[in-house]
mmCIF file of N, CA and C in Angstrom:
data_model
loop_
_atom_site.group_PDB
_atom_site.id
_atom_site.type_symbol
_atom_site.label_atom_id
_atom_site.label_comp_id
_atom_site.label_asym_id
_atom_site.label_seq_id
_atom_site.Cartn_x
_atom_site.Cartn_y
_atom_site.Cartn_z
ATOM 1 N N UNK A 8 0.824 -1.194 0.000
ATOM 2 C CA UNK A 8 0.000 0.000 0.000
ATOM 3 C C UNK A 8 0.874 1.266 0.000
ATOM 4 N N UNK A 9 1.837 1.007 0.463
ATOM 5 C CA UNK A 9 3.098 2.123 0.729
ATOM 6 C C UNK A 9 3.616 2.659 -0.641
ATOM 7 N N UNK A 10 3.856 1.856 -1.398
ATOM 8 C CA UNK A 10 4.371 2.101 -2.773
ATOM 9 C C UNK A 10 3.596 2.760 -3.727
ATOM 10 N N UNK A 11 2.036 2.115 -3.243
ATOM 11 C CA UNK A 11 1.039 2.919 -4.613
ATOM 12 C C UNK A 11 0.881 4.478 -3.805
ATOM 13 N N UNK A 12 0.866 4.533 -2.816
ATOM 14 C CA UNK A 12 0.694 6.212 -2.189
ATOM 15 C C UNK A 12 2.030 6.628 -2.401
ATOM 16 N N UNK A 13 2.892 6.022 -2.112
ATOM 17 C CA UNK A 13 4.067 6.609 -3.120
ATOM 18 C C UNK A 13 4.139 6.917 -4.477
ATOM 19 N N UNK A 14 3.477 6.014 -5.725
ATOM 20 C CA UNK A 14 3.830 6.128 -7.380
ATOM 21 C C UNK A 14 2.536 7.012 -7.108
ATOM 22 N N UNK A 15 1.743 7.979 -6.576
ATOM 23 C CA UNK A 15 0.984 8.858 -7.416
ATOM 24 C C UNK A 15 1.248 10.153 -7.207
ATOM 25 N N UNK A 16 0.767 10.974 -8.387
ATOM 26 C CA UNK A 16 1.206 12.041 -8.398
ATOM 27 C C UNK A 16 0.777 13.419 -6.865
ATOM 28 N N UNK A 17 2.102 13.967 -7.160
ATOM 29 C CA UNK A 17 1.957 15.145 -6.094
ATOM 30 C C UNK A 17 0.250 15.847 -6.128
ATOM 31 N N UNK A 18 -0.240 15.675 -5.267
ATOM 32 C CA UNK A 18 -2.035 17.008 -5.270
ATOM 33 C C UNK A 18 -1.569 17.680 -6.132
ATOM 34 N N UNK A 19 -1.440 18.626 -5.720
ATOM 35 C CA UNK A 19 -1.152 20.117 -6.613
ATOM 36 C C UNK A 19 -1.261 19.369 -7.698
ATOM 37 N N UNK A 20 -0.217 18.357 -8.686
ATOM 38 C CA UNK A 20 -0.327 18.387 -9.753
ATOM 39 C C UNK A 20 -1.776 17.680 -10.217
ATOM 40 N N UNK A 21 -2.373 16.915 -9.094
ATOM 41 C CA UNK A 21 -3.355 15.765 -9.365
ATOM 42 C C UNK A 21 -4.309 17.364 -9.803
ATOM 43 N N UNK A 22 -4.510 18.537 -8.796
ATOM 44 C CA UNK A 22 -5.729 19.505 -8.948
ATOM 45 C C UNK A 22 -5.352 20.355 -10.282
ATOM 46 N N UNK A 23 -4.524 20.788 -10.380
ATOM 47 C CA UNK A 23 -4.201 21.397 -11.790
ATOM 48 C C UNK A 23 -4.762 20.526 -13.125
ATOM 49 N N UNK A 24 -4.482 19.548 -12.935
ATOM 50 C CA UNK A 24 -5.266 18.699 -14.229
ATOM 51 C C UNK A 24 -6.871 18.106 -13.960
ATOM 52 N N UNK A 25 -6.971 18.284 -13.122
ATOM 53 C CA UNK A 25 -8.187 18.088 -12.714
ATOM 54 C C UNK A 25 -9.779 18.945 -13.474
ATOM 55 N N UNK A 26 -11.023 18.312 -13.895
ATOM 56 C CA UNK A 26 -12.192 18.747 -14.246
ATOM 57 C C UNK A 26 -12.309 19.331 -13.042
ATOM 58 N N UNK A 27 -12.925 19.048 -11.967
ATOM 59 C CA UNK A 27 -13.753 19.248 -11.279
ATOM 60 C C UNK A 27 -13.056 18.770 -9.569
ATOM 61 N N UNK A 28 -12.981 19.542 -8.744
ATOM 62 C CA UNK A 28 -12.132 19.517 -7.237
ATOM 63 C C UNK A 28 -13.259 20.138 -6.637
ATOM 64 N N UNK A 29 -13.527 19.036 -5.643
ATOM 65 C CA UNK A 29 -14.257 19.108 -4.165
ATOM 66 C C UNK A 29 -13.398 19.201 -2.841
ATOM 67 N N UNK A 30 -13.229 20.337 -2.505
ATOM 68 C CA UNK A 30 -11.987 20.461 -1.388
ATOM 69 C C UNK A 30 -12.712 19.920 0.047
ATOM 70 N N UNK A 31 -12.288 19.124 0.008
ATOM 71 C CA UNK A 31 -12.539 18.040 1.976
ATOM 72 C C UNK A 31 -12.055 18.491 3.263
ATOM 73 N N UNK A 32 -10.829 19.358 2.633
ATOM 74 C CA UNK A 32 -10.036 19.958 4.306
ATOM 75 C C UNK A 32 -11.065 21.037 4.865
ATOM 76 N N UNK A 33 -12.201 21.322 4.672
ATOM 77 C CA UNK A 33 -13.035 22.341 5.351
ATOM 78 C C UNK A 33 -14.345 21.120 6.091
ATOM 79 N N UNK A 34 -15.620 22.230 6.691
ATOM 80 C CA UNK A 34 -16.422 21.318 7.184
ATOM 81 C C UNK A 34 -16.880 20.102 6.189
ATOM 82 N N UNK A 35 -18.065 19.653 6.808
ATOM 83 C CA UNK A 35 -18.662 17.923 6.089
ATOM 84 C C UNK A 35 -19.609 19.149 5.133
ATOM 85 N N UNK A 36 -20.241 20.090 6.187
ATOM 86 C CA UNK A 36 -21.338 20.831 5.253
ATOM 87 C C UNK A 36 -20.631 21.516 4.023
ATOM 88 N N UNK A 37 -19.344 21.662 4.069
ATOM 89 C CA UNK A 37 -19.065 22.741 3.130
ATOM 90 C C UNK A 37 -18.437 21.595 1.570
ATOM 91 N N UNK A 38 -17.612 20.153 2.267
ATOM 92 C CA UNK A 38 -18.073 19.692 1.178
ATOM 93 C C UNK A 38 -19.536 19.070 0.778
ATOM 94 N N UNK A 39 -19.955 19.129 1.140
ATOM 95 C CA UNK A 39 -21.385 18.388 0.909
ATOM 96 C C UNK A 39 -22.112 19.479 -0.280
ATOM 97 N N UNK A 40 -22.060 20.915 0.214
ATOM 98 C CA UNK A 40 -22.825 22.280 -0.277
ATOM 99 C C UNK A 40 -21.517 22.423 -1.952
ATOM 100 N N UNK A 41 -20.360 21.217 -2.116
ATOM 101 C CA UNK A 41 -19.607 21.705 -3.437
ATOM 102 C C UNK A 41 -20.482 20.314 -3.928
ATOM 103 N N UNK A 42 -20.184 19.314 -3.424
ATOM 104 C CA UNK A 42 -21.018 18.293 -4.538
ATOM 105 C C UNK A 42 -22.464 18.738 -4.802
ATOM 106 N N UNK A 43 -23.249 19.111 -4.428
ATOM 107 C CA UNK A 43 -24.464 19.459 -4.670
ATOM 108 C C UNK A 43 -24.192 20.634 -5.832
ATOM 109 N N UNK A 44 -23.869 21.563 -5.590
ATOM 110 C CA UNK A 44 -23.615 22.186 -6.827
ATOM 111 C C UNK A 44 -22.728 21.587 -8.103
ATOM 112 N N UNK A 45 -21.991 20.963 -7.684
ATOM 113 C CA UNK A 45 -21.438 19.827 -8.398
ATOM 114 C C UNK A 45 -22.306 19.041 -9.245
ATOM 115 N N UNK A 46 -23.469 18.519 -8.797
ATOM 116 C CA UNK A 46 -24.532 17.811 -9.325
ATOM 117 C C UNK A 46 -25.494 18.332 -10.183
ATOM 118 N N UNK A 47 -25.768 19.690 -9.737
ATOM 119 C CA UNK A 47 -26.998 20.353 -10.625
ATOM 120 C C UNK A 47 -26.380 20.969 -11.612
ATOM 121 N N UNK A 48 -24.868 21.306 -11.457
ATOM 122 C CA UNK A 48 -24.268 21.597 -12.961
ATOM 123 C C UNK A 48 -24.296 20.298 -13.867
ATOM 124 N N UNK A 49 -23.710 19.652 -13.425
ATOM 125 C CA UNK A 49 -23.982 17.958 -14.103
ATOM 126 C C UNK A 49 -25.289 17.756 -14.530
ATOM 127 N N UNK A 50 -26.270 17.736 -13.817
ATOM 128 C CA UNK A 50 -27.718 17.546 -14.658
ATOM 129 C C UNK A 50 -28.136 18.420 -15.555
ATOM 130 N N UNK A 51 -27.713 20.010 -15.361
ATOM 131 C CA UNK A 51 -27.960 21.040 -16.280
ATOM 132 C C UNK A 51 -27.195 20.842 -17.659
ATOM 133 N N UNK A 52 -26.045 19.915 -17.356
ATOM 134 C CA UNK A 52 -25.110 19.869 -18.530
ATOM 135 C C UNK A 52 -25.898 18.373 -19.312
ATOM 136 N N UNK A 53 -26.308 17.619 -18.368
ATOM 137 C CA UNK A 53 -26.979 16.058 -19.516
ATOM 138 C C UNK A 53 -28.192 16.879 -20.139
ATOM 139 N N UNK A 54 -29.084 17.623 -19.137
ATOM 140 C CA UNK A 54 -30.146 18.109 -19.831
ATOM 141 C C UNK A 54 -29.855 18.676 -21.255
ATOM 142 N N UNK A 55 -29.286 19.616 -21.318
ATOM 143 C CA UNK A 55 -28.335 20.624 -22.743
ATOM 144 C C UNK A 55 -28.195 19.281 -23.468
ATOM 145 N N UNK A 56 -27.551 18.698 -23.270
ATOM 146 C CA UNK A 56 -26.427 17.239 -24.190
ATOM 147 C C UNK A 56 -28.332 16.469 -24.577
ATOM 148 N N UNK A 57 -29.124 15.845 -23.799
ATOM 149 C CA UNK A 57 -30.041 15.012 -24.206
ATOM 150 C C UNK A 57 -31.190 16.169 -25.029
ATOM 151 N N UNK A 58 -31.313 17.902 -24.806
ATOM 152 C CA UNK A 58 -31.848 18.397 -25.658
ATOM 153 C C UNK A 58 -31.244 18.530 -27.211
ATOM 154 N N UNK A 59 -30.275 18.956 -27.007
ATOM 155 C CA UNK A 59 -28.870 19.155 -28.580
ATOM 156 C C UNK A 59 -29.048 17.575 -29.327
ATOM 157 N N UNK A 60 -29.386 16.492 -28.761
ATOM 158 C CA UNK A 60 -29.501 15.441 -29.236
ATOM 159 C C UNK A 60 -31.040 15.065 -30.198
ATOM 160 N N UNK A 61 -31.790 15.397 -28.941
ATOM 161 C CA UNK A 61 -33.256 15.325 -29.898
ATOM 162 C C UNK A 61 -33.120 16.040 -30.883
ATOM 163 N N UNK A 62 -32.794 17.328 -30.878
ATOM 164 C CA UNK A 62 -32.818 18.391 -31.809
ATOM 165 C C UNK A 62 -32.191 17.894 -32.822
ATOM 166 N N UNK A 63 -30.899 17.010 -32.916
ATOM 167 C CA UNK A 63 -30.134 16.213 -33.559
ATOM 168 C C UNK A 63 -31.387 15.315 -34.733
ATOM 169 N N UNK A 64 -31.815 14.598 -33.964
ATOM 170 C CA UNK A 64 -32.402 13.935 -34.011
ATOM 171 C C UNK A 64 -33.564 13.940 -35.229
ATOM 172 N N UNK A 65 -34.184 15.038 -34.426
ATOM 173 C CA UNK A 65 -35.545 15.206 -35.325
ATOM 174 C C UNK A 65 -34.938 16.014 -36.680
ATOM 175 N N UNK A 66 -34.262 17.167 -36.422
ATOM 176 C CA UNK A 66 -33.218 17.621 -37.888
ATOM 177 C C UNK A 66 -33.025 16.292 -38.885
ATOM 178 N N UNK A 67 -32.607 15.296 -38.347
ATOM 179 C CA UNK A 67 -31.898 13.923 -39.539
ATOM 180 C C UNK A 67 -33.481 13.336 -39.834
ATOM 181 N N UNK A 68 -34.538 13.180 -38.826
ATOM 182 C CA UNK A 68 -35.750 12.778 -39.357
ATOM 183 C C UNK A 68 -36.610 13.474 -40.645
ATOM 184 N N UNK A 69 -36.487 15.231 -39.998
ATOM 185 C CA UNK A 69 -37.468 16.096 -41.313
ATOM 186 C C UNK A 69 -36.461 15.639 -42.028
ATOM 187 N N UNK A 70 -35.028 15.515 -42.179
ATOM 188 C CA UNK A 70 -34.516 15.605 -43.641
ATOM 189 C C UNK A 70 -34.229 13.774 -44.299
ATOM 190 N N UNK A 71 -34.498 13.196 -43.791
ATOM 191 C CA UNK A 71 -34.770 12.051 -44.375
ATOM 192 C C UNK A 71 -36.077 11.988 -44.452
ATOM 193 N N UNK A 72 -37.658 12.435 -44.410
ATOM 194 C CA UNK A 72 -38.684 12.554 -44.789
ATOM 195 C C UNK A 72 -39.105 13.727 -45.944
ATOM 196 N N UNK A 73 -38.113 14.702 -45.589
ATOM 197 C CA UNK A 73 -38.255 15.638 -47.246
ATOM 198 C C UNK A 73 -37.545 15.171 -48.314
ATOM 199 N N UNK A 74 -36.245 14.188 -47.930
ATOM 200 C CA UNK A 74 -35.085 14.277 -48.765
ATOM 201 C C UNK A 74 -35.325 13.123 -49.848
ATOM 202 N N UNK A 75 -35.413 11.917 -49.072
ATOM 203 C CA UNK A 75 -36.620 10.621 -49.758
ATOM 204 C C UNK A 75 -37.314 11.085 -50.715
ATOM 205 N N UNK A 76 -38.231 11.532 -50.445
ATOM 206 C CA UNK A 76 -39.070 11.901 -51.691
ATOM 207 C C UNK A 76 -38.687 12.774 -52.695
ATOM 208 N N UNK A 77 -37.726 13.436 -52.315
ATOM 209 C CA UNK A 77 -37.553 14.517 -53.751
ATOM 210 C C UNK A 77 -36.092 13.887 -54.452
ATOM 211 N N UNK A 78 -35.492 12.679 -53.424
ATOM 212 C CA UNK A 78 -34.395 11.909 -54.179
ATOM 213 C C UNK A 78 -35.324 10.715 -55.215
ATOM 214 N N UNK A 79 -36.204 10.248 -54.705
ATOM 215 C CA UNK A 79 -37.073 8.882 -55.617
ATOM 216 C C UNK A 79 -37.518 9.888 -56.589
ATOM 217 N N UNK A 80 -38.045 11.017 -56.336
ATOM 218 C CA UNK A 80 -38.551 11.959 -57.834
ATOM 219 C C UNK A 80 -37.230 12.192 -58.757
ATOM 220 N N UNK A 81 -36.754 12.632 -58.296
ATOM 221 C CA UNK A 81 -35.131 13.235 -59.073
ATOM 222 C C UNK A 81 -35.184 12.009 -59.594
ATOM 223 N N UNK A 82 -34.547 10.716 -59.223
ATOM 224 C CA UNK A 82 -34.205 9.925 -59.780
ATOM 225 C C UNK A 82 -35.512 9.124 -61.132
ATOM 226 N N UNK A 83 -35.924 9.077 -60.603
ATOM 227 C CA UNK A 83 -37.459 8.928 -61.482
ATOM 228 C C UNK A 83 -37.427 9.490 -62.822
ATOM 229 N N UNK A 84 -37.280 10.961 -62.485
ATOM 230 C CA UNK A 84 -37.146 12.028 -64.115
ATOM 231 C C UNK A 84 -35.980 11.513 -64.606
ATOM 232 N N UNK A 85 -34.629 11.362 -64.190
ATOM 233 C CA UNK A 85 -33.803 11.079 -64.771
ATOM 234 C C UNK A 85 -33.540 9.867 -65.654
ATOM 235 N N UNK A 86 -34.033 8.539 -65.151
ATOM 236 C CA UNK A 86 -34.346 7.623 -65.732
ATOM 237 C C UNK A 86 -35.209 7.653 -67.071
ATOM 238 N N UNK A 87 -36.448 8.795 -66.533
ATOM 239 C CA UNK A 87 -37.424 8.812 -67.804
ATOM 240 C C UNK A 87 -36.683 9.571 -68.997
ATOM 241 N N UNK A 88 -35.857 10.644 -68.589
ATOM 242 C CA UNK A 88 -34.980 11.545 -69.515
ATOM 243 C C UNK A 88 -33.812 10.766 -70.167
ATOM 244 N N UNK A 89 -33.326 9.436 -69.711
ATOM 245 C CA UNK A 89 -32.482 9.317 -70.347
ATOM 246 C C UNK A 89 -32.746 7.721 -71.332
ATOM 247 N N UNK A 90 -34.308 7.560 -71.382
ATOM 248 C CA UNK A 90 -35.008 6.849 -72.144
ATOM 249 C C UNK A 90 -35.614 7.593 -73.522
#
């Protein structure tokens, strides 16, 4: 156990590369009051990500329901035009 708390990196460098640091050396309430904000940024951020997705979504649907039909027409005339 001595060796792996030895091979990891210095804090400082672990927090510098770090997303996201919940500092523990203060009260239980004060980390408790960073994960919680911690969390509702996180849900505010899936919410954004699962809206940008539908939106994704339904964009590739209208255009494979407009695009279909005016590709089977296109192709249609062309066939007849080159008869």
């Amino acid at each position: 156990a001595k060796q792996r708390i030895a091979a990891q990196l210095p804090l400082d460098s672990k927090v510098t590369k770090a997303t996201v640091v919940i500092d523990n050396q203060h009260s239980e309430a004060h980390s408790r009051d960073q994960a919680v904000r911690l969390y509702k940024r996180l849900l505010a951020s899936r919410a954004q990500w699962i809206s940008r997705s539908l939106f994704t979504a339904g964009v590739a649907v209208l255009a494979a329901v407009v695009g279909l039909p005016f590709y089977l027409w296109s192709a249609r005339l062309s066939r007849s035009a080159a008869l």
